[in-house]
Short mmCIF file of C-alpha atoms and ligand atoms in Angstrom, two decimals:
data_model
loop_
_atom_site.label_atom_id
_atom_site.label_comp_id
_atom_site.label_asym_id
_atom_site.label_seq_id
_atom_site.Cartn_x
_atom_site.Cartn_y
_atom_site.Cartn_z
CA UNK G 114 -22.59 -2.40 -36.89
CA UNK G 115 -25.27 -0.64 -35.43
CA UNK G 116 -25.03 2.75 -33.49
CA UNK G 117 -24.59 2.95 -29.78
CA UNK G 118 -27.22 5.64 -28.32
CA UNK G 119 -27.16 6.89 -25.21
CA UNK G 120 -28.99 9.16 -22.98
CA UNK G 121 -27.31 12.48 -20.81
CA UNK G 122 -28.50 14.74 -17.79
CA UNK G 123 -27.71 18.31 -19.67
CA UNK G 124 -27.98 20.21 -15.67
CA UNK G 125 -27.67 19.20 -12.17
CA UNK G 126 -29.61 15.91 -12.28
CA UNK G 127 -33.69 14.88 -12.49
CA UNK G 128 -34.42 16.29 -15.28
CA UNK G 129 -36.32 13.03 -17.04
CA UNK G 130 -33.39 10.91 -18.55
CA UNK G 131 -35.26 7.64 -16.55
CA UNK G 132 -37.94 8.15 -19.23
CA UNK G 133 -36.28 8.78 -22.50
CA UNK G 134 -34.25 5.64 -21.59
CA UNK G 135 -37.55 3.97 -20.77
CA UNK G 136 -38.63 4.81 -24.87
CA UNK G 137 -35.68 3.89 -26.31
CA UNK G 138 -35.08 0.32 -24.18
CA UNK G 139 -39.10 -0.30 -26.47
CA UNK G 140 -36.77 -0.46 -29.46
CA UNK G 141 -33.62 -1.77 -27.72
CA UNK G 142 -31.49 -5.41 -27.23
CA UNK G 143 -29.57 -4.16 -24.38
CA UNK G 144 -29.61 -0.96 -21.69
CA UNK G 145 -26.33 0.03 -19.34
CA UNK G 146 -25.83 2.52 -16.70
CA UNK G 147 -22.37 3.27 -17.56
CA UNK G 148 -21.33 5.93 -14.07
CA UNK G 149 -22.52 6.88 -10.91
CA UNK G 150 -23.83 4.74 -8.33
CA UNK G 151 -27.16 5.13 -5.69
CA UNK G 152 -27.06 9.05 -5.78
CA UNK G 153 -29.54 8.46 -8.86
CA UNK G 154 -33.12 7.73 -8.97
CA UNK G 155 -34.73 7.63 -12.25
CA UNK G 156 -38.21 7.58 -11.85
CA UNK G 157 -40.72 6.10 -14.52
CA UNK G 158 -44.47 6.07 -14.43
CA UNK G 159 -46.01 3.34 -16.02
CA UNK G 160 -50.25 2.26 -15.90
CA UNK G 161 -50.03 4.66 -12.55
CA UNK G 162 -47.36 2.90 -10.77
CA UNK G 163 -44.54 4.35 -10.10
CA UNK G 164 -40.63 2.75 -10.76
CA UNK G 165 -37.90 4.63 -8.97
CA UNK G 166 -34.68 2.87 -10.45
CA UNK G 167 -31.05 3.69 -8.59
CA UNK G 168 -28.64 0.88 -10.01
CA UNK G 169 -30.58 -0.63 -12.60
CA UNK G 170 -30.81 0.73 -15.76
CA UNK G 171 -34.18 1.53 -16.33
CA UNK G 172 -33.92 -0.68 -19.43
CA UNK G 173 -35.27 -3.23 -17.62
CA UNK G 174 -39.10 -2.89 -17.77
CA UNK G 175 -39.07 -4.63 -21.15
CA UNK G 176 -39.01 -7.18 -20.40
CA UNK G 177 -37.08 -8.79 -23.31
CA UNK G 178 -33.89 -5.86 -22.69
CA UNK G 179 -30.58 -7.00 -21.12
CA UNK G 180 -29.88 -4.60 -18.86
CA UNK G 181 -26.56 -4.02 -18.48
CA UNK G 182 -24.73 -2.35 -14.37
CA UNK G 183 -21.52 -1.36 -16.41
CA UNK G 184 -17.97 -1.37 -14.71
CA UNK G 185 -18.13 2.51 -13.95
CA UNK G 186 -20.43 2.24 -11.49
CA UNK G 187 -19.66 2.11 -7.60
CA UNK G 188 -22.58 -0.66 -6.25
CA UNK G 189 -23.65 -0.40 -3.04
CA UNK G 190 -24.83 -4.71 -2.73
CA UNK G 191 -27.72 -4.27 -0.28
CA UNK G 192 -29.38 -0.90 -2.30
CA UNK G 193 -29.17 -3.42 -5.42
CA UNK G 194 -30.78 -6.43 -3.94
CA UNK G 195 -33.50 -4.00 -3.25
CA UNK G 196 -34.63 -3.47 -6.63
CA UNK G 197 -34.14 -6.90 -7.56
CA UNK G 198 -36.49 -7.69 -4.98
CA UNK G 199 -38.58 -4.63 -5.97
CA UNK G 200 -38.60 -6.01 -9.91
CA UNK G 201 -39.61 -8.75 -8.45
CA UNK G 202 -42.50 -8.59 -6.59
CA UNK G 203 -43.78 -6.21 -9.61
CA UNK G 204 -43.91 -9.21 -11.89
CA UNK G 205 -40.88 -8.50 -13.76
CA UNK G 206 -37.94 -10.95 -14.25
CA UNK G 207 -34.54 -9.64 -13.41
CA UNK G 208 -32.67 -12.95 -15.44
CA UNK G 209 -31.68 -9.89 -17.58
CA UNK G 210 -29.74 -8.46 -15.37
CA UNK G 211 -25.50 -8.37 -15.75
CA UNK G 212 -23.66 -6.89 -13.28
CA UNK G 213 -19.93 -5.58 -14.74
CA UNK G 214 -16.32 -8.08 -12.87
CA UNK G 215 -15.31 -4.60 -12.57
CA UNK G 216 -17.14 -2.16 -10.96
CA UNK G 217 -17.11 -1.06 -8.17
CA UNK G 218 -18.74 -1.64 -4.26
CA UNK G 219 -19.76 0.87 -1.97
CA UNK G 220 -19.00 -0.59 1.77
CA UNK G 221 -20.94 0.41 5.26
CA UNK G 222 -17.33 3.04 5.95
CA UNK G 223 -17.84 4.63 2.65
CA UNK G 224 -20.99 5.82 3.49
CA UNK G 225 -20.24 6.64 7.36
CA UNK G 226 -17.42 8.55 5.50
CA UNK G 227 -19.45 10.52 3.37
CA UNK G 228 -21.50 10.96 5.89
CA UNK G 229 -18.66 12.67 8.16
CA UNK G 230 -16.42 14.51 5.59
CA UNK G 231 -20.01 16.37 4.99
CA UNK G 232 -20.13 17.33 8.77
CA UNK G 233 -16.69 18.34 9.19
CA UNK G 234 -16.70 21.08 6.01
CA UNK G 235 -19.67 22.46 7.92
CA UNK G 236 -20.94 25.28 6.33
CA UNK G 237 -18.84 24.14 2.60
CA UNK G 238 -20.85 20.65 2.53
CA UNK G 239 -21.47 20.12 -0.85
CA UNK G 240 -25.11 18.37 -0.25
CA UNK G 241 -24.46 14.87 -1.14
CA UNK G 242 -26.75 11.94 -1.23
CA UNK G 243 -24.73 10.31 1.88
CA UNK G 244 -24.69 7.67 -0.38
CA UNK G 245 -20.66 7.06 0.05
CA UNK G 246 -20.10 7.79 -3.90
CA UNK G 247 -16.91 9.91 -3.10
CA UNK G 248 -15.63 7.95 -0.64
CA UNK G 249 -15.88 4.60 -2.72
CA UNK G 250 -14.97 6.87 -5.56
CA UNK G 251 -11.66 7.86 -3.72
CA UNK G 252 -10.91 4.09 -2.71
CA UNK G 253 -10.97 3.04 -6.73
CA UNK G 254 -8.56 5.60 -8.14
CA UNK G 255 -6.85 4.73 -5.26
CA UNK G 256 -6.76 1.53 -5.75
CA UNK G 257 -8.23 0.12 -2.41
CA UNK G 258 -11.51 -0.68 -3.85
CA UNK G 259 -13.38 -3.90 -4.07
CA UNK G 260 -14.15 -4.96 -7.26
CA UNK G 261 -17.02 -7.24 -8.25
CA UNK G 262 -14.58 -9.44 -9.00
CA UNK G 263 -13.55 -9.50 -5.74
CA UNK G 264 -16.76 -9.30 -4.03
CA UNK G 265 -17.40 -12.95 -4.83
CA UNK G 266 -13.90 -13.84 -4.57
CA UNK G 267 -12.05 -15.65 -1.24
CA UNK G 268 -9.74 -11.78 -1.43
CA UNK G 269 -12.46 -10.26 -0.28
CA UNK G 270 -12.27 -10.99 3.55
CA UNK G 271 -8.67 -9.54 3.65
CA UNK G 272 -9.32 -6.84 1.25
CA UNK G 273 -12.45 -5.06 3.51
CA UNK G 274 -11.15 -6.10 6.93
CA UNK G 275 -7.91 -3.83 5.43
CA UNK G 276 -10.23 -1.45 4.63
CA UNK G 277 -12.37 -1.61 7.71
CA UNK G 278 -9.24 -1.35 10.21
CA UNK G 279 -8.08 1.76 7.82
CA UNK G 280 -11.71 4.16 8.19
CA UNK G 281 -11.43 2.55 11.64
CA UNK G 282 -8.74 4.64 12.56
CA UNK G 283 -10.59 7.47 11.02
CA UNK G 284 -13.88 7.32 12.63
CA UNK G 285 -12.10 6.87 16.17
CA UNK G 286 -10.16 10.16 16.15
CA UNK G 287 -13.25 11.76 15.39
CA UNK G 288 -15.49 10.69 18.27
CA UNK G 289 -17.17 8.12 15.50
CA UNK G 290 -18.29 4.59 16.61
CA UNK G 291 -16.08 2.20 14.84
CA UNK G 292 -17.70 -0.69 12.63
CA UNK G 293 -17.32 -4.57 13.68
CA UNK G 294 -15.49 -6.25 10.78
CA UNK G 295 -16.96 -9.87 11.57
CA UNK G 296 -20.58 -8.55 11.61
CA UNK G 297 -19.76 -6.64 8.53
CA UNK G 298 -18.09 -9.22 6.79
CA UNK G 299 -20.62 -12.57 6.99
CA UNK G 300 -22.97 -9.57 6.38
CA UNK G 301 -21.32 -9.35 2.26
CA UNK G 302 -20.34 -12.51 2.05
CA UNK G 303 -24.29 -13.32 2.00
CA UNK G 304 -24.69 -10.08 -0.31
CA UNK G 305 -21.99 -11.59 -2.22
CA UNK G 306 -23.65 -15.06 -2.87
CA UNK G 307 -27.32 -13.39 -3.81
CA UNK G 308 -25.06 -11.60 -6.76
CA UNK G 309 -22.68 -13.72 -8.06
CA UNK G 310 -24.83 -15.35 -10.59
CA UNK G 311 -25.63 -11.26 -12.86
CA UNK G 312 -21.66 -11.08 -12.40
CA UNK G 313 -20.18 -11.41 -16.20
CA UNK G 314 -17.19 -10.11 -18.16
CA UNK G 315 -19.81 -6.51 -19.87
CA UNK G 316 -16.98 -5.39 -21.46
CA UNK G 317 -16.22 -8.70 -23.56
CA UNK G 318 -20.99 -9.14 -23.29
CA UNK G 319 -21.11 -5.66 -25.34
CA UNK G 320 -18.39 -6.15 -27.80
CA UNK G 321 -20.43 -9.25 -28.66
CA UNK G 322 -24.13 -8.07 -29.02
CA UNK G 323 -22.32 -5.01 -30.81
CA UNK G 324 -20.77 -8.16 -33.04
CA UNK G 325 -24.37 -9.48 -33.42
CA UNK G 326 -26.41 -5.84 -34.45
CA UNK G 327 -27.49 -5.76 -31.51
CA UNK G 328 -29.19 -2.39 -29.78
CA UNK G 329 -27.95 -0.90 -27.44
CA UNK G 330 -28.26 2.29 -25.42
CA UNK G 331 -26.10 4.13 -22.49
CA UNK G 332 -28.26 5.51 -19.38
CA UNK G 333 -26.35 8.38 -18.26
CA UNK G 334 -26.61 9.17 -14.14
CA UNK G 335 -26.39 12.64 -12.76
CA UNK G 336 -24.99 15.30 -14.96
CA UNK G 337 -22.83 18.00 -17.10
CA UNK G 338 -23.15 20.47 -14.38
CA UNK G 339 -22.28 17.95 -11.88
CA UNK G 340 -19.73 16.39 -12.88
CA UNK G 341 -16.05 16.19 -11.50
CA UNK G 342 -14.68 17.85 -14.66
CA UNK G 343 -17.31 19.79 -16.32
CA UNK G 344 -19.07 20.84 -12.88
CA UNK G 345 -19.64 23.69 -10.49
CA UNK G 346 -16.18 21.75 -9.25
CA UNK G 347 -16.68 21.36 -5.50
CA UNK G 348 -20.18 20.72 -5.69
CA UNK G 349 -19.99 17.82 -7.59
CA UNK G 350 -20.58 14.47 -8.18
CA UNK G 351 -17.29 11.51 -8.06
CA UNK G 352 -17.66 10.45 -11.86
CA UNK G 353 -17.91 11.93 -15.36
CA UNK G 354 -21.09 11.61 -16.13
CA UNK G 355 -20.66 13.43 -19.56
CA UNK G 356 -20.12 11.24 -22.70
CA UNK G 357 -16.57 9.78 -22.11
CA UNK G 358 -17.66 8.76 -18.75
CA UNK G 359 -19.97 6.58 -20.98
CA UNK G 360 -16.58 5.33 -22.91
CA UNK G 361 -15.25 4.46 -19.91
CA UNK G 362 -17.73 3.26 -17.75
CA UNK G 363 -19.05 0.76 -20.18
CA UNK G 364 -15.80 0.09 -22.85
CA UNK G 365 -17.49 1.52 -25.32
CA UNK G 366 -14.77 3.04 -27.77
CA UNK G 367 -16.12 6.39 -29.40
CA UNK G 368 -16.51 5.21 -33.17
CA UNK G 369 -19.26 3.18 -31.84
CA UNK G 370 -21.22 6.28 -30.45
CA UNK G 371 -24.25 6.95 -32.73
CA UNK G 372 -27.19 9.74 -30.84
CA UNK G 373 -26.44 11.28 -27.78
CA UNK G 374 -29.35 12.73 -26.36
CA UNK G 375 -29.72 15.78 -24.01
CA UNK G 376 -31.86 15.80 -21.38
CA UNK G 377 -33.34 18.87 -19.56
CA UNK G 378 -36.57 20.18 -18.19
CA UNK G 379 -38.31 23.13 -19.38
CA UNK G 380 -37.49 24.86 -16.40
CA UNK G 381 -34.06 24.32 -14.38
CA UNK G 382 -33.74 22.30 -10.70
CA UNK G 383 -31.05 20.92 -8.73
CA UNK G 384 -30.32 19.91 -5.30
CA UNK G 385 -27.65 19.71 -3.35
CA UNK G 386 -25.45 23.19 -3.01
CA UNK G 387 -23.13 25.54 -5.10
CA UNK G 388 -24.70 28.37 -8.08
CA UNK G 389 -26.80 28.08 -10.22
CA UNK G 390 -27.22 31.15 -12.26
CA UNK G 391 -31.45 31.16 -12.42
CA UNK G 392 -32.26 29.91 -9.49
CA UNK G 393 -35.53 31.91 -8.19
CA UNK G 394 -35.64 31.33 -4.34
CA UNK G 395 -38.94 33.44 -4.48
CA UNK G 396 -43.03 32.70 -5.31
CA UNK G 397 -41.78 31.52 -9.03
CA UNK G 398 -38.98 29.32 -7.68
CA UNK G 399 -41.55 27.67 -5.47
CA UNK G 400 -44.90 27.24 -7.74
CA UNK G 401 -42.34 25.71 -10.05
CA UNK G 402 -41.90 23.19 -7.25
CA UNK G 403 -45.36 22.52 -6.86
CA UNK G 404 -46.57 22.24 -9.99
CA UNK G 405 -43.22 20.24 -11.21
CA UNK G 406 -43.54 18.00 -7.42
CA UNK G 407 -39.61 19.04 -7.06
CA UNK G 408 -38.49 16.62 -4.56
CA UNK G 409 -35.72 14.47 -4.49
CA UNK G 410 -36.24 10.59 -5.98
CA UNK G 411 -33.82 9.34 -4.18
CA UNK G 412 -33.21 11.85 -1.26
CA UNK G 413 -36.56 13.45 -1.33
CA UNK G 414 -34.70 16.80 -0.31
CA UNK G 415 -36.98 19.85 -1.92
CA UNK G 416 -35.51 21.28 -5.81
CA UNK G 417 -33.99 24.74 -6.25
CA UNK G 418 -35.77 25.12 -9.09
CA UNK G 419 -35.70 28.07 -12.30
CA UNK G 420 -35.80 29.31 -15.30
CA UNK G 421 -33.88 27.07 -18.28
CA UNK G 422 -30.27 29.09 -19.22
CA UNK G 423 -29.80 28.56 -22.67
CA UNK G 424 -25.60 29.12 -21.84
CA UNK G 425 -25.59 26.37 -19.56
CA UNK G 426 -27.70 24.47 -21.93
CA UNK G 427 -24.60 24.86 -24.64
CA UNK G 428 -21.99 24.38 -22.76
CA UNK G 429 -23.52 20.82 -22.52
CA UNK G 430 -24.30 20.69 -25.85
CA UNK G 431 -20.26 21.66 -26.80
CA UNK G 432 -19.06 19.34 -23.59
CA UNK G 433 -21.13 16.40 -24.56
CA UNK G 434 -21.62 16.41 -28.31
CA UNK G 435 -24.88 16.25 -27.90
CA UNK G 436 -27.41 15.72 -31.07
CA UNK G 437 -30.45 15.76 -30.01
CA UNK G 438 -31.74 17.41 -27.08
CA UNK G 439 -35.20 15.65 -25.05
CA UNK G 440 -37.44 18.16 -22.91
CA UNK G 441 -39.28 16.60 -20.38
CA UNK G 442 -41.98 19.21 -18.00
CA UNK G 443 -42.76 21.35 -20.86
CA UNK G 444 -46.57 20.58 -19.68
CA UNK G 445 -45.29 22.51 -16.16
CA UNK G 446 -44.40 25.35 -16.97
CA UNK G 447 -47.12 25.66 -19.17
CA UNK G 448 -49.27 25.81 -16.28
CA UNK G 449 -46.90 29.12 -15.99
CA UNK G 450 -48.92 32.41 -17.38
CA UNK G 451 -45.36 33.31 -17.68
CA UNK G 452 -42.43 31.59 -19.01
CA UNK G 453 -38.35 33.67 -18.89
CA UNK G 454 -36.05 32.57 -20.70
CA UNK G 455 -32.14 33.28 -20.03
CA UNK G 456 -30.47 33.69 -23.78
CA UNK G 457 -27.15 35.66 -22.52
CA UNK G 458 -25.84 36.49 -19.71
CA UNK G 459 -24.29 39.48 -18.68
CA UNK G 460 -21.15 40.13 -18.04
CA UNK G 461 -18.77 43.42 -18.23
CA UNK G 462 -21.40 45.22 -19.51
CA UNK G 463 -20.98 43.08 -22.51
CA UNK G 464 -24.02 40.24 -23.10
CA UNK G 465 -22.12 36.42 -24.03
CA UNK G 466 -23.37 32.84 -24.35
CA UNK G 467 -19.62 31.80 -21.89
CA UNK G 468 -20.27 29.56 -20.27
CA UNK G 469 -17.66 28.54 -17.34
CA UNK G 470 -17.46 26.07 -14.24
CA UNK G 471 -15.19 29.24 -12.36
CA UNK G 472 -17.77 30.07 -10.04
CA UNK G 473 -15.93 33.92 -9.37
CA UNK G 474 -17.06 34.26 -13.19
CA UNK G 475 -20.10 32.84 -12.40
CA UNK G 476 -20.68 35.30 -10.46
CA UNK G 477 -19.44 38.40 -12.21
CA UNK G 478 -22.98 37.57 -14.83
CA UNK G 479 -26.24 38.34 -14.92
CA UNK G 480 -28.71 36.04 -16.42
CA UNK G 481 -30.39 38.04 -19.99
CA UNK G 482 -34.30 37.05 -19.96
CA UNK G 483 -36.69 36.95 -22.50
CA UNK G 484 -40.51 36.68 -21.56
CA UNK G 485 -42.69 34.16 -23.86
CA UNK G 486 -46.38 32.88 -22.55
CA UNK G 487 -47.39 30.02 -21.05
CA UNK G 488 -50.68 28.79 -20.67
CA UNK G 489 -50.91 25.81 -22.69
CA UNK G 490 -53.68 24.02 -21.46
CA UNK G 491 -53.49 20.14 -21.66
CA UNK G 492 -50.89 19.03 -23.42
CA UNK G 493 -50.10 16.01 -22.29
CA UNK G 494 -52.68 13.32 -25.41
CA UNK G 495 -50.90 15.44 -28.14
CA UNK G 496 -48.37 13.11 -30.19
CA UNK G 497 -46.82 15.35 -32.95
CA UNK G 498 -45.44 18.95 -32.31
CA UNK G 499 -47.30 20.68 -34.90
CA UNK G 500 -50.30 20.34 -32.93
CA UNK G 501 -48.57 22.56 -30.02
CA UNK G 502 -50.16 25.33 -28.60
CA UNK G 503 -48.84 28.36 -30.56
CA UNK G 504 -46.54 29.59 -27.10
CA UNK G 505 -45.69 26.23 -26.38
CA UNK G 506 -43.56 26.06 -30.54
CA UNK G 507 -42.72 29.72 -29.86
CA UNK G 508 -40.38 28.41 -26.29
CA UNK G 509 -39.48 25.71 -27.82
CA UNK G 510 -38.24 26.79 -31.82
CA UNK G 511 -36.61 29.51 -29.71
CA UNK G 512 -34.59 27.03 -26.85
CA UNK G 513 -33.21 24.90 -30.40
CA UNK G 514 -32.26 28.61 -32.61
CA UNK G 515 -30.35 28.90 -29.73
CA UNK G 516 -28.65 26.03 -28.77
CA UNK G 517 -28.72 25.08 -32.50
CA UNK G 518 -29.22 20.94 -31.62
CA UNK G 519 -32.97 19.50 -33.11
CA UNK G 520 -35.32 18.72 -30.13
CA UNK G 521 -36.01 15.36 -31.25
CA UNK G 522 -38.94 14.62 -27.31
CA UNK G 523 -40.79 16.89 -25.69
CA UNK G 524 -42.65 15.30 -22.46
CA UNK G 525 -46.48 16.67 -22.12
CA UNK G 526 -46.49 14.57 -18.76
CA UNK G 527 -44.42 11.75 -16.59
CA UNK G 528 -46.42 9.45 -17.92
CA UNK G 529 -44.18 7.00 -20.40
CA UNK G 530 -46.68 7.63 -22.57
CA UNK G 531 -46.88 11.40 -22.60
CA UNK G 532 -43.60 11.96 -24.79
CA UNK G 533 -43.90 13.85 -28.29
CA UNK G 534 -40.90 11.93 -30.02
CA UNK G 535 -40.12 12.98 -33.38
CA UNK G 536 -36.09 11.05 -34.12
P1 GDP L 12 -33.68 11.06 -14.01
O1 GDP L 12 -33.22 10.95 -12.69
O2 GDP L 12 -33.62 12.17 -14.79
O3 GDP L 12 -34.36 10.14 -14.79
O4 GDP L 12 -35.50 12.48 -13.56
P2 GDP L 12 -36.01 11.81 -11.77
O5 GDP L 12 -36.98 10.87 -11.94
O6 GDP L 12 -35.49 12.01 -11.04
O7 GDP L 12 -36.95 12.56 -11.97
C1 GDP L 12 -37.71 13.81 -13.45
C2 GDP L 12 -39.23 14.00 -12.60
O8 GDP L 12 -39.76 14.11 -13.24
C3 GDP L 12 -40.48 12.16 -12.03
O9 GDP L 12 -40.70 12.47 -11.38
C4 GDP L 12 -40.69 11.92 -13.59
O10 GDP L 12 -42.47 11.37 -13.74
C5 GDP L 12 -40.99 13.02 -13.97
N1 GDP L 12 -40.97 13.31 -15.38
C6 GDP L 12 -40.38 13.22 -16.30
N2 GDP L 12 -40.88 13.73 -18.28
C7 GDP L 12 -41.74 14.54 -17.33
C8 GDP L 12 -42.70 15.36 -17.97
O11 GDP L 12 -42.74 15.17 -19.50
N3 GDP L 12 -43.34 15.42 -17.33
C9 GDP L 12 -43.91 16.00 -16.26
N4 GDP L 12 -45.23 17.00 -15.13
N5 GDP L 12 -43.03 15.08 -15.67
C10 GDP L 12 -42.15 14.36 -16.07
P1 IMO L 13 -30.11 11.49 -10.83
O1 IMO L 13 -28.71 10.61 -11.91
C1 IMO L 13 -29.53 15.36 -9.23
C2 IMO L 13 -26.00 15.10 -6.59
C3 IMO L 13 -25.52 15.73 -4.77
C4 IMO L 13 -25.16 16.56 -4.43
C5 IMO L 13 -23.58 16.78 -5.93
C6 IMO L 13 -22.80 15.05 -5.08
O2 IMO L 13 -31.08 11.20 -10.63
O3 IMO L 13 -30.42 12.30 -12.05
P2 IMO L 13 -22.83 12.90 -4.51
O4 IMO L 13 -23.25 11.86 -3.62
O5 IMO L 13 -22.81 12.16 -5.86
O6 IMO L 13 -20.98 12.72 -3.84
O7 IMO L 13 -23.34 14.38 -4.61
O8 IMO L 13 -24.83 15.80 -7.19
N1 IMO L 13 -27.04 14.25 -6.95
C7 IMO L 13 -27.98 14.43 -7.45
N2 IMO L 13 -28.48 15.41 -7.88
N3 IMO L 13 -29.87 14.10 -9.30
C8 IMO L 13 -28.36 12.51 -8.93
O9 IMO L 13 -28.98 11.56 -10.07
C9 IMO L 13 -28.10 13.20 -8.77
N4 IMO L 13 -26.54 13.00 -8.36
C10 IMO L 13 -26.15 12.97 -7.66
O10 IMO L 13 -27.53 16.36 -4.68
O11 IMO L 13 -25.94 17.80 -5.14
MG1 MG L 14 -33.18 11.24 -10.68
#
């Protein structure tokens, strides 16, 4: 039986997971999104055209690949329909799209509640994407959510009406406009009609495909330090973007998992609030932001930028059991004269490789940096690691040495072909 390869984010998201999935999907029969919702934005540049996927697995760009939205995903139907339309307009067929009957639906009250909660948190806000993700997962675990199977059935109206009435009480209490149940139900019934044809029991389907020896890749969304358990709580998302979420979000048991690729950038970036040990809130950070075009795919927010943190990367390697690294934006970091790499933290006068998401512990730590030479020149057409300039090789070798996980992919530009592969 074939093994399922997995692509995960190692830091705070936006590491370039979409690009790696796009490459792996070329040789895969199936690609699966397992967690999160349209808080994700995965970019792929194909022949000068930019695609940004929020819900549909990026693998759909390879026309033969089946694209599955797994049970762990929270789906905003309006956004999904928009993505389907965009693909169709660009000449792609979406006949290969399958949606889990067990995925959850994001409703308008989730989005309103997300915004309201951020308002109430005031200066302690998380900086969410305001897409209703947290409230949708809250409802799922509170067992008040609307599953896709209910969304497309006659149960929908009653479930939606009850939930809207419940949420309206809160909106009223905080002086917000109440939602019109009739209008929403009418609108969402139309969405259900459009999406119904894509809905299947994906767990069953995935296992049949596994038995047929089909090649499957799972597309992680968000990232390790945004994980509800393993990230910098409370500045995290409301799901498990780490390896466990891949299993529970798809119905694939650990024995089927093969390679687990951790994606990172040659530097680090973050959107939203919370700790970021190697952040450069200065000219260096500004330069990296401009060189790497670090503005959010989903919210367009400027991303906070800084150096690569190998203490955090080692933690991500442990938590996910990474078997390989994919390091993007080597072209971007190579435009700097000097590059710093965090190879440890100083804690109470001693060097440590211990990462913890305990924010008090992190505040007591100071990054220890090693400096590397930049100026890699144009590397976008280089196809083997050996051909890279010496300065780039020294930087990559040191990362591998400290983290002890082999680098399997090296991103040398935004285009889908600017990738060195040594699988
Ligand atoms: P994801 O959420 O992990 O899929 O990443 P995003 O798509 O949100 O952000 C990654 C950004 O970096 C996108 O704009 C990509 O086009 C771009 N990108 C990915 N790999 C590379 C690379 O190796 N070099 C450059 N210059 N850009 C890259
Ligand atoms: P991809 O898959 C970057 C961040 C938000 C915020 C926190 C909580 O493109 O890497 P949420 O809306 O999930 O409740 O927000 O998580 N966040 C992301 N940051 N990339 C993402 O996805 C993200 N998904 C959520 O910015 O800090
Ligand atoms: Mg992204």
